[in-house]
mmCIF file of C-alpha atoms in Angstrom:
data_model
loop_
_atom_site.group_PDB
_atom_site.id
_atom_site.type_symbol
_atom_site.label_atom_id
_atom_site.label_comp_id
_atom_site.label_asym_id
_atom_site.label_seq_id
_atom_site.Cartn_x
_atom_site.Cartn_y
_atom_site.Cartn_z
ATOM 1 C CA UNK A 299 100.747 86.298 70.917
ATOM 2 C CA UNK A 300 98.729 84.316 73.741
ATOM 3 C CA UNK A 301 101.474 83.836 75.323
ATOM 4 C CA UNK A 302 102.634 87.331 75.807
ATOM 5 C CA UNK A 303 100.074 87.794 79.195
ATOM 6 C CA UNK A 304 101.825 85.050 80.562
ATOM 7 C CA UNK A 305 105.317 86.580 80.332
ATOM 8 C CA UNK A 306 103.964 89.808 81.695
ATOM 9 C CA UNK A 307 102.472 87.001 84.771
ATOM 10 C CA UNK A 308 105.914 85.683 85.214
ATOM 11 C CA UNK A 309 107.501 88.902 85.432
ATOM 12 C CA UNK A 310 105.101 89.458 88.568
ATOM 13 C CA UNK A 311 106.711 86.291 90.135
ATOM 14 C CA UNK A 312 110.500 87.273 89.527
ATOM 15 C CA UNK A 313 109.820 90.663 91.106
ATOM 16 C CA UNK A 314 107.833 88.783 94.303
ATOM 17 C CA UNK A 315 110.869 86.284 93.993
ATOM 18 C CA UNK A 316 113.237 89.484 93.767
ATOM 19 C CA UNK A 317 111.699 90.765 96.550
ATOM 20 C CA UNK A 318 112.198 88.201 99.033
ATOM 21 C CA UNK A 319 116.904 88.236 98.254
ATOM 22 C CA UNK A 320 115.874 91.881 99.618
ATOM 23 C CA UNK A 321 114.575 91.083 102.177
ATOM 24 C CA UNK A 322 116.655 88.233 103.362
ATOM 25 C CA UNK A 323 119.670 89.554 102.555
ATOM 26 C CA UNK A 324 121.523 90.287 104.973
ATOM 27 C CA UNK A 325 118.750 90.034 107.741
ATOM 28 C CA UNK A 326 118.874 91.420 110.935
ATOM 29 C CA UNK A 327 122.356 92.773 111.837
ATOM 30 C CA UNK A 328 123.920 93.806 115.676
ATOM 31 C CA UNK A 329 126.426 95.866 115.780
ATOM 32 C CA UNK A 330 128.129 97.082 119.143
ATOM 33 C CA UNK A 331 128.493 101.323 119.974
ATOM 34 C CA UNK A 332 131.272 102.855 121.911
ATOM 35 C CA UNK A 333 129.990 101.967 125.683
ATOM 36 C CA UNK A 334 129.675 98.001 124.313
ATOM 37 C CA UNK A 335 125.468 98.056 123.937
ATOM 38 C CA UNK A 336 124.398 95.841 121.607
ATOM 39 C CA UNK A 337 122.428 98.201 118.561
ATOM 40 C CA UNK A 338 120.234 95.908 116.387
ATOM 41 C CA UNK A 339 119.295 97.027 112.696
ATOM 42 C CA UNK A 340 117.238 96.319 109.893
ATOM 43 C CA UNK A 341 118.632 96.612 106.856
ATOM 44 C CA UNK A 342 117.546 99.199 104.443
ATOM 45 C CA UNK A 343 117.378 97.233 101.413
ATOM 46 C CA UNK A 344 113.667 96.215 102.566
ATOM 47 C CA UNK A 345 112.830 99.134 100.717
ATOM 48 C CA UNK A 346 113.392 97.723 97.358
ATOM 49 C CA UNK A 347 111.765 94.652 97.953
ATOM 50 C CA UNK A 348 108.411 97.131 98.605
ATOM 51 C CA UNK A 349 109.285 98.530 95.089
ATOM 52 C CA UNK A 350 109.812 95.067 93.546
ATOM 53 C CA UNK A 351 106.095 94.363 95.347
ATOM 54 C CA UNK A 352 104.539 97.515 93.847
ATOM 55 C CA UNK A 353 105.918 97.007 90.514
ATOM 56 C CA UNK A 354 104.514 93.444 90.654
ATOM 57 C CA UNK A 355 101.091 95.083 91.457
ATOM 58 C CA UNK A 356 101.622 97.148 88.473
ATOM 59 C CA UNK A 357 102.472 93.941 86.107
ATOM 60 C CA UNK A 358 99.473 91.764 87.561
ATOM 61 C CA UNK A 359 97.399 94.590 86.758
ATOM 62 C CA UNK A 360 98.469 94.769 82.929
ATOM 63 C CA UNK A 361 98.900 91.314 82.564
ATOM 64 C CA UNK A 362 94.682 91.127 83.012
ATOM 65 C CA UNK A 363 94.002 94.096 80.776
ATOM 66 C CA UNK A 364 96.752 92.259 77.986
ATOM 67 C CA UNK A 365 95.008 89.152 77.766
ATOM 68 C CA UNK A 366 91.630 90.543 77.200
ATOM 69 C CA UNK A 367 93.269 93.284 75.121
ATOM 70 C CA UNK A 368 94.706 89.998 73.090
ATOM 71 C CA UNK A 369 91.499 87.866 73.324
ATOM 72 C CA UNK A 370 94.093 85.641 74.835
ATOM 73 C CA UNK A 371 92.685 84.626 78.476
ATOM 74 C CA UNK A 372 93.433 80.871 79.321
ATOM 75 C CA UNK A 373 93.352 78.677 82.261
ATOM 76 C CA UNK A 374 96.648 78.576 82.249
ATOM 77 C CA UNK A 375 96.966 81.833 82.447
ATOM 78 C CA UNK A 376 94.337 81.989 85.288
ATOM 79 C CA UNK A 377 96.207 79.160 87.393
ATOM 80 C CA UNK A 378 100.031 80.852 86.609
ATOM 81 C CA UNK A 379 99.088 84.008 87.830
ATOM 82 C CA UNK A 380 97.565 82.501 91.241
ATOM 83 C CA UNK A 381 100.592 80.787 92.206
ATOM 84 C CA UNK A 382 102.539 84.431 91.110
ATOM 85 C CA UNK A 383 100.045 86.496 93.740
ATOM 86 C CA UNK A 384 100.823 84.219 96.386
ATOM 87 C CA UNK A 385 104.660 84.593 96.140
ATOM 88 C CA UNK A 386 104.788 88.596 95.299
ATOM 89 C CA UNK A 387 101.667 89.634 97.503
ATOM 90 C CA UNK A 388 101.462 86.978 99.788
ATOM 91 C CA UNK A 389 105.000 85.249 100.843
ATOM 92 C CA UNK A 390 106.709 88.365 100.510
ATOM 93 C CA UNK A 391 105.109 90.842 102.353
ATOM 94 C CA UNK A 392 104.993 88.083 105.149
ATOM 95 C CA UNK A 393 108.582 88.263 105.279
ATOM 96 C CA UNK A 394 108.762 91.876 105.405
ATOM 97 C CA UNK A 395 105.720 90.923 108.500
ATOM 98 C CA UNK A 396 108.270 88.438 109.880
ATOM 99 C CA UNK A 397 111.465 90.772 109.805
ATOM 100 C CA UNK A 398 109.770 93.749 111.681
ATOM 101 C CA UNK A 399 108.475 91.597 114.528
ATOM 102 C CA UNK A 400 112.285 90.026 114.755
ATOM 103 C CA UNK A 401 113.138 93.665 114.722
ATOM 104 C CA UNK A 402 110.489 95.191 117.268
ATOM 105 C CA UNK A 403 111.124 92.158 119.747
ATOM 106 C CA UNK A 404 114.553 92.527 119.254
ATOM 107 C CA UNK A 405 114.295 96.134 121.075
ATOM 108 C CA UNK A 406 113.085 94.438 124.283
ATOM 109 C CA UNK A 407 115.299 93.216 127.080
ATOM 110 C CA UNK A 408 116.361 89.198 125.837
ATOM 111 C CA UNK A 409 114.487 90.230 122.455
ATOM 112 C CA UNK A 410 117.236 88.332 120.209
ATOM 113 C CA UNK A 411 116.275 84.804 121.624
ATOM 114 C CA UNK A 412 112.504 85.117 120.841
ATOM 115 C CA UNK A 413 110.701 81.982 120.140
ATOM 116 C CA UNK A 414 109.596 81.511 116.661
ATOM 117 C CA UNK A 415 105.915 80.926 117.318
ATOM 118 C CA UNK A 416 106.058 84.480 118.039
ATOM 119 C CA UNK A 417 107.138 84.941 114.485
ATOM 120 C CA UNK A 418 104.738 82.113 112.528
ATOM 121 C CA UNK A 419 101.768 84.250 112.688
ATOM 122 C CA UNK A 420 103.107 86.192 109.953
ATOM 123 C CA UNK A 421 102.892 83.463 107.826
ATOM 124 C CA UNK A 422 98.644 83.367 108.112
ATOM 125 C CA UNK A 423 99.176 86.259 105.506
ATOM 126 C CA UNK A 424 99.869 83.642 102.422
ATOM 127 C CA UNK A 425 97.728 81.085 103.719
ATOM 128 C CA UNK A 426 95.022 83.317 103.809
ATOM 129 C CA UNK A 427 96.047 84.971 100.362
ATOM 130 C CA UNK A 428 96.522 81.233 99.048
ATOM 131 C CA UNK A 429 92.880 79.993 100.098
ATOM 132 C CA UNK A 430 91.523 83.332 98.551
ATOM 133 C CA UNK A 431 92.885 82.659 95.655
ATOM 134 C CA UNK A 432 91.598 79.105 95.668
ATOM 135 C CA UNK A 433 88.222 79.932 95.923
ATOM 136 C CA UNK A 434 88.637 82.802 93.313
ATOM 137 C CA UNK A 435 89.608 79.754 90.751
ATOM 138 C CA UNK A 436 86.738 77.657 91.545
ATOM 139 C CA UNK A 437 84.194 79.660 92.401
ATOM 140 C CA UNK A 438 81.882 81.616 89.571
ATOM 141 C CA UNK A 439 82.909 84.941 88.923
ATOM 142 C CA UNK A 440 81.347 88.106 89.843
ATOM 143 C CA UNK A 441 81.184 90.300 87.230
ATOM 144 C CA UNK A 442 82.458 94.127 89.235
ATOM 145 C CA UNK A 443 83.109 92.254 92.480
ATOM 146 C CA UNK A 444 86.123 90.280 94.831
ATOM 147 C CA UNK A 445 84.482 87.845 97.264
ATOM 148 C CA UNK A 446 87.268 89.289 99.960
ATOM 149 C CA UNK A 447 90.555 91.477 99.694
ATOM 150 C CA UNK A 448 92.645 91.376 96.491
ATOM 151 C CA UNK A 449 95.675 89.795 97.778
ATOM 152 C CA UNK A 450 97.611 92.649 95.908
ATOM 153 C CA UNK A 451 95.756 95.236 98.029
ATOM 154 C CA UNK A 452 97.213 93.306 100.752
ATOM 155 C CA UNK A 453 100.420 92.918 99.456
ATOM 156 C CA UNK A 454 100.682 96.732 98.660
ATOM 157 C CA UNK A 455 99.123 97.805 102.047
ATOM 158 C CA UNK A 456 102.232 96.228 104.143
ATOM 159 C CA UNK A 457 104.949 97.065 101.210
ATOM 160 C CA UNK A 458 104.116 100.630 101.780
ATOM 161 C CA UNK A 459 105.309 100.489 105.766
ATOM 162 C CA UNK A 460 108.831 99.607 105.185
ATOM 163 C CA UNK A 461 108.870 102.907 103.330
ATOM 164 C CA UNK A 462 107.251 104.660 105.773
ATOM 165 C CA UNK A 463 109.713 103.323 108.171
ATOM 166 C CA UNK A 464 112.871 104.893 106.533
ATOM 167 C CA UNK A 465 111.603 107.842 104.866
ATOM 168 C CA UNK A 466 109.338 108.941 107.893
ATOM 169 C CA UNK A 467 110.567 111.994 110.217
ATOM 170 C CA UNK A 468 107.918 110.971 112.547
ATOM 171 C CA UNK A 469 108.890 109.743 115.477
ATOM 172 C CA UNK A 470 105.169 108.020 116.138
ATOM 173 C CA UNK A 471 105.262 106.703 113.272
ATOM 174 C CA UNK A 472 108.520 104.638 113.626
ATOM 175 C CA UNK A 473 107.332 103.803 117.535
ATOM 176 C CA UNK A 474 104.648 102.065 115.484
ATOM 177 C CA UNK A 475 106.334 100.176 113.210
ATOM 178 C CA UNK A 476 108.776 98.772 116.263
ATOM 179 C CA UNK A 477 105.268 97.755 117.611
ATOM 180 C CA UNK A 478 104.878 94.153 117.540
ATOM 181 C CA UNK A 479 100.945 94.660 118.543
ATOM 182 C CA UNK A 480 100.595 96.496 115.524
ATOM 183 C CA UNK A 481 102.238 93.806 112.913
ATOM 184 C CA UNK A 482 100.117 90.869 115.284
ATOM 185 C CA UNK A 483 96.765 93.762 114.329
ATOM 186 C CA UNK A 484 97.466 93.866 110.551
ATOM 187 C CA UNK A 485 98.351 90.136 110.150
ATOM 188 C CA UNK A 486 94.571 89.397 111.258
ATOM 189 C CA UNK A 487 93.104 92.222 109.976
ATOM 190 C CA UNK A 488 94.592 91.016 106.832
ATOM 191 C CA UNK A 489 94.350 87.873 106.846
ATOM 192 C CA UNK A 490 90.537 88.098 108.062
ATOM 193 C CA UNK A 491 89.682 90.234 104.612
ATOM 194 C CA UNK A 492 90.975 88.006 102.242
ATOM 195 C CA UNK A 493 89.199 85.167 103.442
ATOM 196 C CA UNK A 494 85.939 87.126 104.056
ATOM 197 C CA UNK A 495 82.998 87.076 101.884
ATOM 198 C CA UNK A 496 82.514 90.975 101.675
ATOM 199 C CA UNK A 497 82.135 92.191 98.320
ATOM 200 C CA UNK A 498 84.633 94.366 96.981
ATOM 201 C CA UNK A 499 85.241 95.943 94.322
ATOM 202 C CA UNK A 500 86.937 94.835 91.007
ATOM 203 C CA UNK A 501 88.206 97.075 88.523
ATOM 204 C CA UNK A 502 87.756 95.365 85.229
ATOM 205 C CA UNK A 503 88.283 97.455 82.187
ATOM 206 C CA UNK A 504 86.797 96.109 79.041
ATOM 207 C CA UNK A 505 87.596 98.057 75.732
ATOM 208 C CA UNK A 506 84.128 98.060 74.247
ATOM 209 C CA UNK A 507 82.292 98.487 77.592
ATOM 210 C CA UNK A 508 81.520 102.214 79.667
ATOM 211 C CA UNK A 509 84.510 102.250 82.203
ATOM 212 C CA UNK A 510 83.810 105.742 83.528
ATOM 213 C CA UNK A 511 82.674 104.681 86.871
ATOM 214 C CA UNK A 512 85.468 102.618 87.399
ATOM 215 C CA UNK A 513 87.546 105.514 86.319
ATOM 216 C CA UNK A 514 85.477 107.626 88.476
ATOM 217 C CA UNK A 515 86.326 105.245 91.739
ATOM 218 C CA UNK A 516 89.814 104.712 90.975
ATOM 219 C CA UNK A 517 90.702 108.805 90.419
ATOM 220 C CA UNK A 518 89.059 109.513 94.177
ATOM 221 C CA UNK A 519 90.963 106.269 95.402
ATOM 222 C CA UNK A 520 94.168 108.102 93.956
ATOM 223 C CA UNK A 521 93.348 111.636 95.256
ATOM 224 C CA UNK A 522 92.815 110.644 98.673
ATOM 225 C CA UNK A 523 95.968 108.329 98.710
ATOM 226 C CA UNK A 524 97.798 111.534 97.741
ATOM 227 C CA UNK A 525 96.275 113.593 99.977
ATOM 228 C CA UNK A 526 97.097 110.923 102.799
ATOM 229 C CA UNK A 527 100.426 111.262 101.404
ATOM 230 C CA UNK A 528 101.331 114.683 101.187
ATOM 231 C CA UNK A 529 99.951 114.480 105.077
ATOM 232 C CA UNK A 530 101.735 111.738 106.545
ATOM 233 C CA UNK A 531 103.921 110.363 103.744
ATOM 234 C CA UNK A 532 104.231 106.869 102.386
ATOM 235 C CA UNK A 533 101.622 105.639 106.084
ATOM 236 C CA UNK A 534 98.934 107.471 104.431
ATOM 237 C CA UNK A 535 98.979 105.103 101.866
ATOM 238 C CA UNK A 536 97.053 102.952 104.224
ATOM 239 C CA UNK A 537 94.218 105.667 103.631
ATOM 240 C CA UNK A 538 93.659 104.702 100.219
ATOM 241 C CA UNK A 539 93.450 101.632 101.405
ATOM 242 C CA UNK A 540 90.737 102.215 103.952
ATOM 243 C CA UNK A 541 88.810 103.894 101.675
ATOM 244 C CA UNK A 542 89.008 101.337 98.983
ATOM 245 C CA UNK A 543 86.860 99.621 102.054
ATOM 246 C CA UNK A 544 84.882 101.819 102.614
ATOM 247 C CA UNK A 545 83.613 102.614 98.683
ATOM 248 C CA UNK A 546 83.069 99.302 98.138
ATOM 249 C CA UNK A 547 80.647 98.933 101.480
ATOM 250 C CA UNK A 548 78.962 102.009 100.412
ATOM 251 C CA UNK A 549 78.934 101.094 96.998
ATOM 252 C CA UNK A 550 77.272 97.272 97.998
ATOM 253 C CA UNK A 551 74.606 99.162 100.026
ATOM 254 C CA UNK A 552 73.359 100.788 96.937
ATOM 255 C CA UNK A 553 72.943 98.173 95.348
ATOM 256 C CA UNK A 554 70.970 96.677 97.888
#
């Protein structure tokens, strides 16, 4: 039985480890059109490595709630699921980071021979996520609160814009995504929350406890990430993400 939150831990990593074939496979690909311009694509199969990232985010989630559900919370545990997070919220989603600035380079003149330290920034995204997680380990916890961004906010935030990306009809929002100011804005953005010492909020259920205002939070999380996507699809995702911010400011203020 204790060891039933770990297999639910090392699901998390073969869907982050799933996740990454997707998006590797087959990588950028050029194909010529009938007056001989080069036409450079991005494979569509991106998309299920954001599903094998969400469901991940689903399975770290439970994995938590099993082990206290089992009174079977270890250090073990603690550790395995660490060096999961950084693979399916962390290396991953760089890679999906890393693919789209090949891609939105790739639309400029010369854009195929673009020098990979205009790539490696992508890469702060795990090394941030890995040094959060670090700390998390060895620091005392705090009971309600992150010190700094979940790395499987993170990792949901950018596995939500490869789906924007082929399921959009919006032309702006597509011009964004080829945008390689916009990838360089959410890789520090990013990478700057996770190693931050704002404090966040952490939805802990406990079975005996009162979880109604963590109920409370996560319904009006859930309502305006539906409302963002009914208005601008799988991008207004990124609205439930902003708010998450924004609660948990609010919600430090008052306790101040």
């Amino acid at each position: 039985m204790k060891q039933i939150p770990n297999l639910f831990t090392l699901l998390n990593l073969l869907l982050g480890c799933q996740a990454l074939v997707f998006i590797l496979q087959p990588g950028l690909t050029v194909t010529t059109n009938e007056y001989g311009q080069n036409l450079v694509q991005l494979p569509e199969r991106i998309t299920w490595a954001s599903l094998c990232i969400m469901a991940a985010a689903i399975v770290d989630f439970l994995d938590g709630w099993v082990a206290r559900w089992l009174k079977a919370s270890s250090q073990l545990g603690a550790q395995l699921d660490s060096l999961s997070d950084v693979v399916s919220f962390g290396v991953a989603p760089a890679m999906i980071v890393y693919q789209f600035l090949r891609y939105a380079y790739a639309a400029q003149p010369d854009g195929l021979d673009v020098p990979e330290y205009l790539l490696l920034p992508a890469f702060l995204l795990p090394l941030a996520g890995a040094y959060r997680l670090a700390r998390f380990n060895v620091e005392p916890a705090n009971p309600g609160h992150f010190s700094g961004m979940p790395i499987p906010a993170t990792g949901i935030l950018i596995a939500t814009f490869p789906l924007a990306y082929w399921n959009s009809g919006s032309s702006w929002q597509i011009e964004l995504l080829r945008n390689t100011w916009f990838w360089y804005g959410i890789i520090l953005l990013c990478s700057y929350l996770m190693v931050s010492r704002l404090q966040l909020l952490a939805f802990k259920f406990s079975l005996k406890g009162d979880n109604k205002k963590s109920l409370f939070i996560i319904g009006l999380l859930l309502l305006v990430s539906a409302i963002g996507f009914m208005l601008l699809g799988w991008m207004g995702i990124s609205i439930g993400w902003v708010a998450y911010l924004v609660v948990s400011l609010l919600n430090k203020k008052q306790a101040t």
